[in-house]
Short mmCIF file of C-alpha atoms and ligand atoms in Angstrom, two decimals:
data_model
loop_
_atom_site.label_atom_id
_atom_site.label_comp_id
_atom_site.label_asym_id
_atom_site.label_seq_id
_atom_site.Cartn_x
_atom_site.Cartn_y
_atom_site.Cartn_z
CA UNK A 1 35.58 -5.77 -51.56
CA UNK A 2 32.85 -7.86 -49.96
CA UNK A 3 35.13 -8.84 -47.24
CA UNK A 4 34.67 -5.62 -45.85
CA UNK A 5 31.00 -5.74 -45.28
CA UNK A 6 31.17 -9.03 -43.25
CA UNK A 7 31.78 -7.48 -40.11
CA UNK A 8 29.22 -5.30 -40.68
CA UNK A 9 26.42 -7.78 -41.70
CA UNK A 10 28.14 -9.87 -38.31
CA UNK A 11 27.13 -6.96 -36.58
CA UNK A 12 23.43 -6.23 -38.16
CA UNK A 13 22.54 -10.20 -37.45
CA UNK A 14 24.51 -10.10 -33.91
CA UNK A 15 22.55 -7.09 -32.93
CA UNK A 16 18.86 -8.27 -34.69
CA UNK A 17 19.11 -11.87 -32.71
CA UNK A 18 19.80 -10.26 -29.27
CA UNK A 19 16.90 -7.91 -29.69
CA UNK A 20 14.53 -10.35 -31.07
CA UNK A 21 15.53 -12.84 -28.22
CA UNK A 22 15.28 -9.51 -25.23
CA UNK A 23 11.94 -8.69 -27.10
CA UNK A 24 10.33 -12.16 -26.84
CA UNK A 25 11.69 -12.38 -22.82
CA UNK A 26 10.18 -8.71 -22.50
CA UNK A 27 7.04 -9.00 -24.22
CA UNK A 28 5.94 -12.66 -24.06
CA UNK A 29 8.50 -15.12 -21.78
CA UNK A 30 8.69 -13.52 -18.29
CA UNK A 31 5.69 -11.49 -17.72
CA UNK A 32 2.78 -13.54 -16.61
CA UNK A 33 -0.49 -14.04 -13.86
CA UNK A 34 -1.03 -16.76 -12.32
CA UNK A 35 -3.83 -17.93 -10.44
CA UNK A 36 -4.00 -20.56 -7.28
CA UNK A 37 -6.74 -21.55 -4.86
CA UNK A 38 -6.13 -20.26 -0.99
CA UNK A 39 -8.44 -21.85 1.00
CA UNK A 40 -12.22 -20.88 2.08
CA UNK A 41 -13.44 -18.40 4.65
CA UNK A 42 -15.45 -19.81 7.74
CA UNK A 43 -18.56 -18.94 5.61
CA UNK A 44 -17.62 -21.23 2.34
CA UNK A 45 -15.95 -18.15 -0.18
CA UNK A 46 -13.52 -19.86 -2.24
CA UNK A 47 -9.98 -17.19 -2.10
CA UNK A 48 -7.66 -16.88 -4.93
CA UNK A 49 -3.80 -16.38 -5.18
CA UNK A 50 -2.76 -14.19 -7.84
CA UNK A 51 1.06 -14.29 -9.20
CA UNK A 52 1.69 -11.17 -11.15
CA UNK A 53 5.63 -10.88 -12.61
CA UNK A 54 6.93 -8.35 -14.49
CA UNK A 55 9.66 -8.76 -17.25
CA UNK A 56 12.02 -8.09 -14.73
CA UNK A 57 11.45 -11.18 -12.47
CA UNK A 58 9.60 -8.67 -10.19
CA UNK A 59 7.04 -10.80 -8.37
CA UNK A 60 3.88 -9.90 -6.00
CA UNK A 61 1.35 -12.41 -4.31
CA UNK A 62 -1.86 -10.87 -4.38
CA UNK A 63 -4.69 -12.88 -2.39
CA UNK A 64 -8.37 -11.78 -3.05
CA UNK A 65 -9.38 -12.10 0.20
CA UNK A 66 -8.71 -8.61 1.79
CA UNK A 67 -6.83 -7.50 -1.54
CA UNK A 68 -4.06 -8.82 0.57
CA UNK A 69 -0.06 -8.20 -0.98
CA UNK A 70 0.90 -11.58 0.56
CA UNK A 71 4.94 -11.20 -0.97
CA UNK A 72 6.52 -8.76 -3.13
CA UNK A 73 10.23 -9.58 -4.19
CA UNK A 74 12.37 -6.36 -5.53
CA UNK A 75 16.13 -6.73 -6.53
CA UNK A 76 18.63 -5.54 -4.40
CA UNK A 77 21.78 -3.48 -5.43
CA UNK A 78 23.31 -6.86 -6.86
CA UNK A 79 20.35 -8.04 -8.46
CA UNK A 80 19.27 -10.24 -5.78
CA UNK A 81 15.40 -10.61 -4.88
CA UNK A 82 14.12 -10.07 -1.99
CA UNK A 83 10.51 -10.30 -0.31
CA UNK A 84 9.65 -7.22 1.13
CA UNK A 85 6.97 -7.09 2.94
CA UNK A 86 5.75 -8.89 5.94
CA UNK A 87 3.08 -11.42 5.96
CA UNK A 88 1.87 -14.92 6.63
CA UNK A 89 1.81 -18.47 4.86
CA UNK A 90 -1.62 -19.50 5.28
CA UNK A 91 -4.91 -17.72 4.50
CA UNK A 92 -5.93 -19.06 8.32
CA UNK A 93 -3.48 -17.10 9.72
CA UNK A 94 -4.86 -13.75 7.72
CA UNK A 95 -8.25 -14.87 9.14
CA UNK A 96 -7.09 -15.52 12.84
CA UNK A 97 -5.28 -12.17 13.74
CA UNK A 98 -4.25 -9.97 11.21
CA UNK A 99 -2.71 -6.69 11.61
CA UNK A 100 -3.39 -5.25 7.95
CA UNK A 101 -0.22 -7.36 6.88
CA UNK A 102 -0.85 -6.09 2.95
CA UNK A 103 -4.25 -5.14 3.19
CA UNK A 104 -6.75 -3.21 1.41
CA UNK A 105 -7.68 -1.04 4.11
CA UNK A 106 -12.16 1.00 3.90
CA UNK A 107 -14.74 1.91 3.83
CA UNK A 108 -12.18 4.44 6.04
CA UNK A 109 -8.81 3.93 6.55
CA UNK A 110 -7.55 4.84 10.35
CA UNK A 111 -9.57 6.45 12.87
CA UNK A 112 -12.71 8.13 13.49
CA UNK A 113 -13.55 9.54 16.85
CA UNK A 114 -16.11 7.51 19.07
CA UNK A 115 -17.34 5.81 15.48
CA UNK A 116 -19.56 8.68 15.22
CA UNK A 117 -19.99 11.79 12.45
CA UNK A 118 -23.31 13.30 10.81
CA UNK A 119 -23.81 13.98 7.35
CA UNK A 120 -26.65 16.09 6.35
CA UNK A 121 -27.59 16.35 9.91
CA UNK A 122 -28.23 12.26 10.45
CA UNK A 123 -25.57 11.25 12.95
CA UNK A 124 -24.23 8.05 12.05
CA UNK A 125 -22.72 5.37 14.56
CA UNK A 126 -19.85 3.18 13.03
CA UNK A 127 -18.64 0.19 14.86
CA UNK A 128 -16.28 0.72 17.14
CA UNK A 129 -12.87 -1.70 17.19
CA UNK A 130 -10.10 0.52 18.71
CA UNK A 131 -11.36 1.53 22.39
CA UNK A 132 -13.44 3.98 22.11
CA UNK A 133 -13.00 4.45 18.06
CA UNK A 134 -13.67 2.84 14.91
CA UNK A 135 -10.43 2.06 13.10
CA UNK A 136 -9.53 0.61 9.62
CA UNK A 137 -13.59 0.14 8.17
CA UNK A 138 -14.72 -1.26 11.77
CA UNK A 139 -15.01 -4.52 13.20
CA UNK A 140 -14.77 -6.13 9.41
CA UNK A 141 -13.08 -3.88 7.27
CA UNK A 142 -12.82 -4.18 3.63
CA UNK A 143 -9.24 -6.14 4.84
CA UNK A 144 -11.72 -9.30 5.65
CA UNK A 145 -14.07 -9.50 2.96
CA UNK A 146 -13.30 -11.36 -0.66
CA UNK A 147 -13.07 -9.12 -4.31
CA UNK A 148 -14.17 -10.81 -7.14
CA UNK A 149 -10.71 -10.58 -9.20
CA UNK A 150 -10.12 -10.39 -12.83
CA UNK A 151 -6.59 -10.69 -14.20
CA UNK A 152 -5.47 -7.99 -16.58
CA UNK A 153 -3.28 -9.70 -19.23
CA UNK A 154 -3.23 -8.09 -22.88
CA UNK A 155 -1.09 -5.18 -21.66
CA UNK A 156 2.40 -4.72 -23.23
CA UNK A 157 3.95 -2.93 -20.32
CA UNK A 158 2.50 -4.16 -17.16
CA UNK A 159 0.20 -6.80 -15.71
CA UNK A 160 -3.01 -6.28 -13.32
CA UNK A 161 -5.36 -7.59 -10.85
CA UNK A 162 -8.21 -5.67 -10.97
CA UNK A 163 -10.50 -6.33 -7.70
CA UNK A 164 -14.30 -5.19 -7.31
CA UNK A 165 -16.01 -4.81 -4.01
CA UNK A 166 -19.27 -3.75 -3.19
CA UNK A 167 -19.79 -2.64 0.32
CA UNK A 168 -23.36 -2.55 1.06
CA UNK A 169 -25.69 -0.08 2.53
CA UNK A 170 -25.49 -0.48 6.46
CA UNK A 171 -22.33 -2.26 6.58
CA UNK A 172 -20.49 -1.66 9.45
CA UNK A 173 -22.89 1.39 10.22
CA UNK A 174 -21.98 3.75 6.63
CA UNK A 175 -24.36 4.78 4.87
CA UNK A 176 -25.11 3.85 0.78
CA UNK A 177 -24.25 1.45 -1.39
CA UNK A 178 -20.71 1.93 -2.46
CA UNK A 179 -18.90 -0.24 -5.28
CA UNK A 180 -15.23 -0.14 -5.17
CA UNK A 181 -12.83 -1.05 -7.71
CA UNK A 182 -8.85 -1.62 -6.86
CA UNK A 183 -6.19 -2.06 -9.93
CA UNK A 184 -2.91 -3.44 -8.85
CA UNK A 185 -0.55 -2.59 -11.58
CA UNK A 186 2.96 -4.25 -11.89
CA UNK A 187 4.95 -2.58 -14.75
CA UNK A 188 7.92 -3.07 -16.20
CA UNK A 189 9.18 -0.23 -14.70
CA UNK A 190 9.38 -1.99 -11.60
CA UNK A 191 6.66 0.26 -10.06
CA UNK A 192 3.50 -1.15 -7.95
CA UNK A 193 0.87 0.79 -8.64
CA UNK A 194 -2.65 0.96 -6.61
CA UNK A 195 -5.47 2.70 -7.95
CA UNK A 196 -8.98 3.06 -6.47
CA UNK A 197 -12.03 3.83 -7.81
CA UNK A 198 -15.85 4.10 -6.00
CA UNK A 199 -19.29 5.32 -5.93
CA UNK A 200 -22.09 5.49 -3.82
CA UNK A 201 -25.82 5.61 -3.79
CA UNK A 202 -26.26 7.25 -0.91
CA UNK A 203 -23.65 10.53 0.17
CA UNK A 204 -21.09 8.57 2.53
CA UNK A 205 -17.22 9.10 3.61
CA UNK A 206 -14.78 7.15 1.99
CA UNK A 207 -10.76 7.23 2.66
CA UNK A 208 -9.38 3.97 1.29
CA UNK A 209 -5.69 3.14 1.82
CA UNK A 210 -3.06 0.17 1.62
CA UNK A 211 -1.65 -1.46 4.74
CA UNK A 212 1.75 -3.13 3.65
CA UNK A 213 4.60 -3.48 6.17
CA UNK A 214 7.35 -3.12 4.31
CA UNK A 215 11.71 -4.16 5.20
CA UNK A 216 13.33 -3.40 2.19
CA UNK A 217 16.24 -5.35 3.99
CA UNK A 218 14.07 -8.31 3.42
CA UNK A 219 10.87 -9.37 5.53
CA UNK A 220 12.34 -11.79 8.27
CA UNK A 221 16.04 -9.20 8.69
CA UNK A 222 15.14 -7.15 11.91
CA UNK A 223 14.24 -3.81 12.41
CA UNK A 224 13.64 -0.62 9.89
CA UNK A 225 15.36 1.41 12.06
CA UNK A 226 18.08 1.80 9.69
CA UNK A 227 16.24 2.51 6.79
CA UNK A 228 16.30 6.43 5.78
CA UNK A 229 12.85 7.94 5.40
CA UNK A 230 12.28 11.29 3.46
CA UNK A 231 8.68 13.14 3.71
CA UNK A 232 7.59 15.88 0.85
CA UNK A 233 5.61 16.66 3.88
CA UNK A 234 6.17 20.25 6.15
CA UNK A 235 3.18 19.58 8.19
CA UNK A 236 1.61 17.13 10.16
CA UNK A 237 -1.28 16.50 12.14
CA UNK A 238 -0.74 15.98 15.89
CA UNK A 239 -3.04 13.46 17.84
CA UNK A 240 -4.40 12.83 21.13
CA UNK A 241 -3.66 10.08 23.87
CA UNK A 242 -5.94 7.53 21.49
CA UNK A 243 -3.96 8.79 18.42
CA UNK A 244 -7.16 10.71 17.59
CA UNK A 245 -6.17 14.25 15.64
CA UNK A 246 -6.63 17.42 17.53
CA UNK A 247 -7.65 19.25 14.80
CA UNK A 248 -4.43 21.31 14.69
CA UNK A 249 -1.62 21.23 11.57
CA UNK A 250 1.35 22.13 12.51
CA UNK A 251 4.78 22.49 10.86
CA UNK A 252 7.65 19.53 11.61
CA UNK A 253 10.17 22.21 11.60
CA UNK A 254 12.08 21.83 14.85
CA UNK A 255 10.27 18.32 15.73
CA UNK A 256 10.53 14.75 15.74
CA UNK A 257 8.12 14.96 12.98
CA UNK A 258 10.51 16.35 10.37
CA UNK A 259 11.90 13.91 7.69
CA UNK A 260 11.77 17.28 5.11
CA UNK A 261 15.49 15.54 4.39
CA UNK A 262 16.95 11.64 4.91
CA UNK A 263 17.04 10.41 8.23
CA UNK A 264 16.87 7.30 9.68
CA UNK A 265 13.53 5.77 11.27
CA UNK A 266 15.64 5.27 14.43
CA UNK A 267 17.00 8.27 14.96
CA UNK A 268 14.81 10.09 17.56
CA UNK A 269 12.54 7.27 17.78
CA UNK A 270 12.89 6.99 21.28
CA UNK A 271 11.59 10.39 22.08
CA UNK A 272 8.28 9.79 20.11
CA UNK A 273 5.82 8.20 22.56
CA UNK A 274 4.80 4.79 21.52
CA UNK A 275 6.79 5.26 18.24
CA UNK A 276 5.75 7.04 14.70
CA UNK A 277 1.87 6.69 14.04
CA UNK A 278 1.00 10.12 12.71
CA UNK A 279 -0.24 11.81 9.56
CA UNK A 280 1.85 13.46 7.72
CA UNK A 281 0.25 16.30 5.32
CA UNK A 282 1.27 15.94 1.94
CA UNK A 283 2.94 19.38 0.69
CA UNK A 284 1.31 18.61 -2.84
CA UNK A 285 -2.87 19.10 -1.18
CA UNK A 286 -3.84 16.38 -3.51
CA UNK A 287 -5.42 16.03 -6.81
CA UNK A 288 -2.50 15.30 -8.88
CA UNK A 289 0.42 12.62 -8.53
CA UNK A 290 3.32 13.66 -6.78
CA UNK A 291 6.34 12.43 -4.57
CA UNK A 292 5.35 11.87 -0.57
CA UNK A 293 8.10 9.56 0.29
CA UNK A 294 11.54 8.06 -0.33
CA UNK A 295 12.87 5.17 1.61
CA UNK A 296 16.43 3.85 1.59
CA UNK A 297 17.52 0.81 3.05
CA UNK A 298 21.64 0.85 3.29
CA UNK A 299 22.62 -2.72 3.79
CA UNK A 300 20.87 -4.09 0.50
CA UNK A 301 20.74 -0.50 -1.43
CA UNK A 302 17.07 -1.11 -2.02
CA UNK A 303 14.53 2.13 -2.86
CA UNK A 304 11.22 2.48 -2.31
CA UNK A 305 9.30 5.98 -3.44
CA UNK A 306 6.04 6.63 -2.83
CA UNK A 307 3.94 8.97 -4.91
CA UNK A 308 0.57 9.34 -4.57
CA UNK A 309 -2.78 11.32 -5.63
CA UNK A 310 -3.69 11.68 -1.92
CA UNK A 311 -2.99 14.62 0.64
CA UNK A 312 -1.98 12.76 3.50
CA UNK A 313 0.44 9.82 4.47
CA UNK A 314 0.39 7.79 7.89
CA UNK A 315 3.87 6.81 8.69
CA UNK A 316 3.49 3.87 11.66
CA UNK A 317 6.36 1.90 12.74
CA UNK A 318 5.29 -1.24 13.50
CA UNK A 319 5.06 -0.10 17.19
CA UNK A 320 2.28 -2.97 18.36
CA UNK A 321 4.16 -5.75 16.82
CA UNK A 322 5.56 -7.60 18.99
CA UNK A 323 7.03 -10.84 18.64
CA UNK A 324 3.18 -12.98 18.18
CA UNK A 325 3.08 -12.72 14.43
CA UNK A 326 4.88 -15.14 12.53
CA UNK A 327 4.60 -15.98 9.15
CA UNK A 328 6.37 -16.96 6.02
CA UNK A 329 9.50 -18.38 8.19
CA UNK A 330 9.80 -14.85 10.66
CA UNK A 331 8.97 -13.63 13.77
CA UNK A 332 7.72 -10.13 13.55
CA UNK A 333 9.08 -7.86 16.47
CA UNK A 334 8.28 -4.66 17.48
CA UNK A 335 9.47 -2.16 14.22
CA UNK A 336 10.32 -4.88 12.15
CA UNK A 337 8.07 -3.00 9.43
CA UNK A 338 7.28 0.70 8.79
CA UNK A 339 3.53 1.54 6.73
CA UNK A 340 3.06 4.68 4.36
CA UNK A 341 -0.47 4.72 4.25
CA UNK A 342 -1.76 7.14 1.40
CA UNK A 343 -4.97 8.94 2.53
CA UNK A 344 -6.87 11.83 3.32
CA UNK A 345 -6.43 12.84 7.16
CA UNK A 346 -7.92 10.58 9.98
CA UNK A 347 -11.35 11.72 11.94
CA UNK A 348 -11.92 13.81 8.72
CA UNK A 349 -15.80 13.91 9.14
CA UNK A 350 -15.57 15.17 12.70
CA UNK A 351 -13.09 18.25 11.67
CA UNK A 352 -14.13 20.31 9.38
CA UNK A 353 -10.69 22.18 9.16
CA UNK A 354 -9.35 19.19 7.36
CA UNK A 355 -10.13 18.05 3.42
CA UNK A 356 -13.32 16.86 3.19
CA UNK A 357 -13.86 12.83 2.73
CA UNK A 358 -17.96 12.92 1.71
CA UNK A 359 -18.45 11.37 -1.40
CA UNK A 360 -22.23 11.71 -3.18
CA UNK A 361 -23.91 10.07 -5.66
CA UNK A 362 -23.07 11.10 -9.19
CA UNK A 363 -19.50 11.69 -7.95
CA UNK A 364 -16.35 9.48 -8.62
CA UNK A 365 -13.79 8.82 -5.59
CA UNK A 366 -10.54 8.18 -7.40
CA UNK A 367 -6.58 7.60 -5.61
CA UNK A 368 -3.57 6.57 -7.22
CA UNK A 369 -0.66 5.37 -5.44
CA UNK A 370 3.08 4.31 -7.06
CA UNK A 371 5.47 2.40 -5.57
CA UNK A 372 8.77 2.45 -7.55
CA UNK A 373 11.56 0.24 -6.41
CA UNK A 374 15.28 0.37 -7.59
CA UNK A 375 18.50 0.06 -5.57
CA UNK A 376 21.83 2.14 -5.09
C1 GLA P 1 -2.43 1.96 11.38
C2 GLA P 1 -2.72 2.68 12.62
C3 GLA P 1 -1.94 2.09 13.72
C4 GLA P 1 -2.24 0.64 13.87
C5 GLA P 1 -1.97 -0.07 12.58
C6 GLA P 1 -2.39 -1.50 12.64
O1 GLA P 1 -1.22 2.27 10.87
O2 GLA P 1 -2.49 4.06 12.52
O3 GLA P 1 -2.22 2.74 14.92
O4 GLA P 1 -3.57 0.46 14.20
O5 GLA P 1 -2.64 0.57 11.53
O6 GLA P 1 -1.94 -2.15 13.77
#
C-alpha cells in the first residue's frame, strides 16, 4: 500500500527542493548592487560605479558622474550576454570628449534655437554649444555634473540607483532652483526602467532625456543598420539646416520618416541628409505609459522596446561618430549606435504649437521610460 505513495512523496520533495533552491537564487543569490570608486573630476568630486544585476544575470554599470549607463549586458536568443551599449573604460575618457555615451541628458534635452526663449515676458539667454544653439543643458549639461546616489536594495523584484541632482538657479542661464531625482530600475523582468522626477523654485523649462547608444548586436559588432526599428509614431517634426524644428508636424506617411511597421535603420538611410536625427511624435500625446518603439536586431535575436510617459522620441543614428571614440575595446564608426531619446519636442519654448515644457513652482515634472529586452 505505502509503496504507492513513494513516487508521489519523490515527487512533493523533488519539486519543494528545486523551488526552494530557484527561490533563494531569485530572491537572495543573484540579485545584488555593488558599489566601486571611478576616479575624481578635475575639481576633486569623488565618482562612484554602481553594479546593479537582476536575478537573471542582467547587468548595468551605472557611474554617478553624468548618471552615465557605462555597460548593460542582455541575453541573446541562446542565452548569451551581451553589452549593449557603447561607451568608454575610464571616467577620463567621459570627461575628455563625450558624446552622451549613456548619459543623463537636462536641464533640456536637444535643441533650443539661438539659446534664447522668454517666460513671463523675461527673455532668457542659455549657453550656446551647438553653433548658433544650445544643445543637451548647454556647455555643462546635467551629463557632466555628479548625483549623489543611493542604492535601492530591500526590493523583492528589482534593484535601483536612485540619483539626486540639484541644478541651481543661473546655471547654464535657466532660471530657478530645480532638484531632480532619477530612479534606474532593473527588474526581474529584464526591463530598465528610468524615471524622473523635479521641481523648481522659480517657473523654468525642463525636458530631461537619456542618451544611450545602443547595438543590440553587441557594442564593438559594426553598424545598426540591420537592426529593424518600429515607431508608434504617425508624425514627426521636420527641422531646419541646424536640425532646429520648423514648427510644422507632419505625417511620415509616404516618407523616409515612416517606421509605422519594421524596417531596417538602413534601408533609405541614404536618402536622409546627414542620417536620422529627428523627432518623432509619439501617437500616445503623453501622460500615460505606452509603446514608442520596438527594435530587432536579426543576427543575435535580441529586443529592445521602448515605452515611455513622454510625447516625443528622437531617433539619431550615430551620424557624427566617426571612428575617434574608442572605448571598452571598440572603435565607434559612423552608425555604429542608434539613440531613442524620450522627450517632449525640441525648441519647445520658442513654438508654441508644440506641448508646453514650463514647469512652476508647486508643480511636479514626472517621465517614465521602460526598456524591456528579450530575444527571438
Ligand atoms: C542628439 C542630437 C544629435 C547629436 C547627439 C549627440 O541625439 O539630436 O544631433 O547632437 O545627440 O552627438
Amino acid at each position: 500500500m505505502r509503496a504507492r505513495y513513494v513516487p508521489i512523496l519523490l515527487a512533493v520533495i523533488v519539486l519543494f527542493v528545486f523551488g526552494c533552491d530557484k527561490l533563494t537564487k531569485y530572491g537572495e543569490k543573484k540579485m545584488s548592487i555593488k558599489k566601486q570608486a571611478f576616479g575624481k573630476t578635475a575639481d576633486g568630486k569623488d565618482v562612484d560605479l554602481y553594479t546593479l544585476t537582476n536575478a537573471n544575470g542582467l547587468k548595468t554599470e551605472i557611474m554617478t558622474y553624468g548618471g552615465i549607463v557605462r555597460t548593460l549586458e542582455v541575453p541573446d536568443r541562446d542565452g548569451n550576454l551581451g553589452d549593449i551599449v557603447l561607451g568608454y573604460d575610464s571616467l577620463d575618457k567621459y570627461i575628455e570628449n563625450n558624446p552622451y555615451f549613456g548619459a543623463l541628458v537636462g536641464r533640456c534635452g536637444n535643441r533650443i534655437a539661438k539659446g534664447k526663449f522668454t517666460l513671463n515676458g523675461v527673455e532668457y539667454t542659455l549657453a550656446t554649444n551647438n553653433g548658433p544653439n544650445h544643445l543637451h543643458g548647454g556647455v555643462k549639461g546635467f551629463d557632466k555634473v555628479v548625483w549623489d546616489a543611493e542604492p535601492m536594495e530591500d526590493e523583492t523584484t528589482s534593484v535601483g540607483l536612485k540619483l539626486t541632482y540639484l541644478s541651481k538657479d543661473g546655471e547654464e542661464g535657466y532660471p530657478g532652483n530645480l532638484k531632480c531625482t532619477v530612479i534606474y530600475t532593473l527588474t526581474n523582468d529584464n526591463e530598465l526602467k528610468v524615471s524622473y522626477e523635479a521641481e523648481t523654485d522659480k517657473t523654468t523649462v525642463i525636458n530631461l532625456t537619456h542618451h544611450s547608444y545602443f547595438n543590440l548586436g553587441g557594442h564593438g559588432s559594426g553598424d545598426i543598420l540591420g537592426h529593424e526599428l518600429m515607431l508608434t509614431a504617425d508624425n514627426f517634426t521636420p527641422v531646419d539646416e541646424g536640425l532646429i524644428p520648423t514648427g510644422e508636424i507632419k505625417p511620415v506617411k509616404g516618407t523616409l520618416m515612416d517606421f509605422t511597421r519594421p524596417m531596417p535603420i538602413g534601408a533609405r538611410i541614404a536618402q536622409v541628409k546627414g542620417g536620422y536625427d529627428h523627432n518623432f511624435v509619439l501617437n500616445n500625446s503623453g501622460g500615460s505609459l505606452a509603446l514608442a518603439a520596438s527594435v530587432y536586431e536579426p543576427n543575435t535575436g535580441r529586443v529592445m522596446e521602448i515605452s515611455t510617459t513622454e510625447p516625443a522620441i528622437q531617433f539619431y543614428s550615430g551620424n557624427f561618430l566617426d571612428g575617434s571614440n574608442k572605448g571598452k575595446g571598440a572603435v565607434y564608426n559612423k552608425h555604429n549606435g542608434f539613440c531613442l531619446e524620450t522627450q517632449h519636442f525640441p525648441d519647445a519654448p520658442n513654438k508654441p504649437g508644440f506641448p508646453s515644457i514650463v514647469l512652476k513652482p508647486g508643480d511636479k515634472y514626472t517621465h517614465l521610460t521602460v526598456h524591456k529586452f528579450s530575444a527571438k
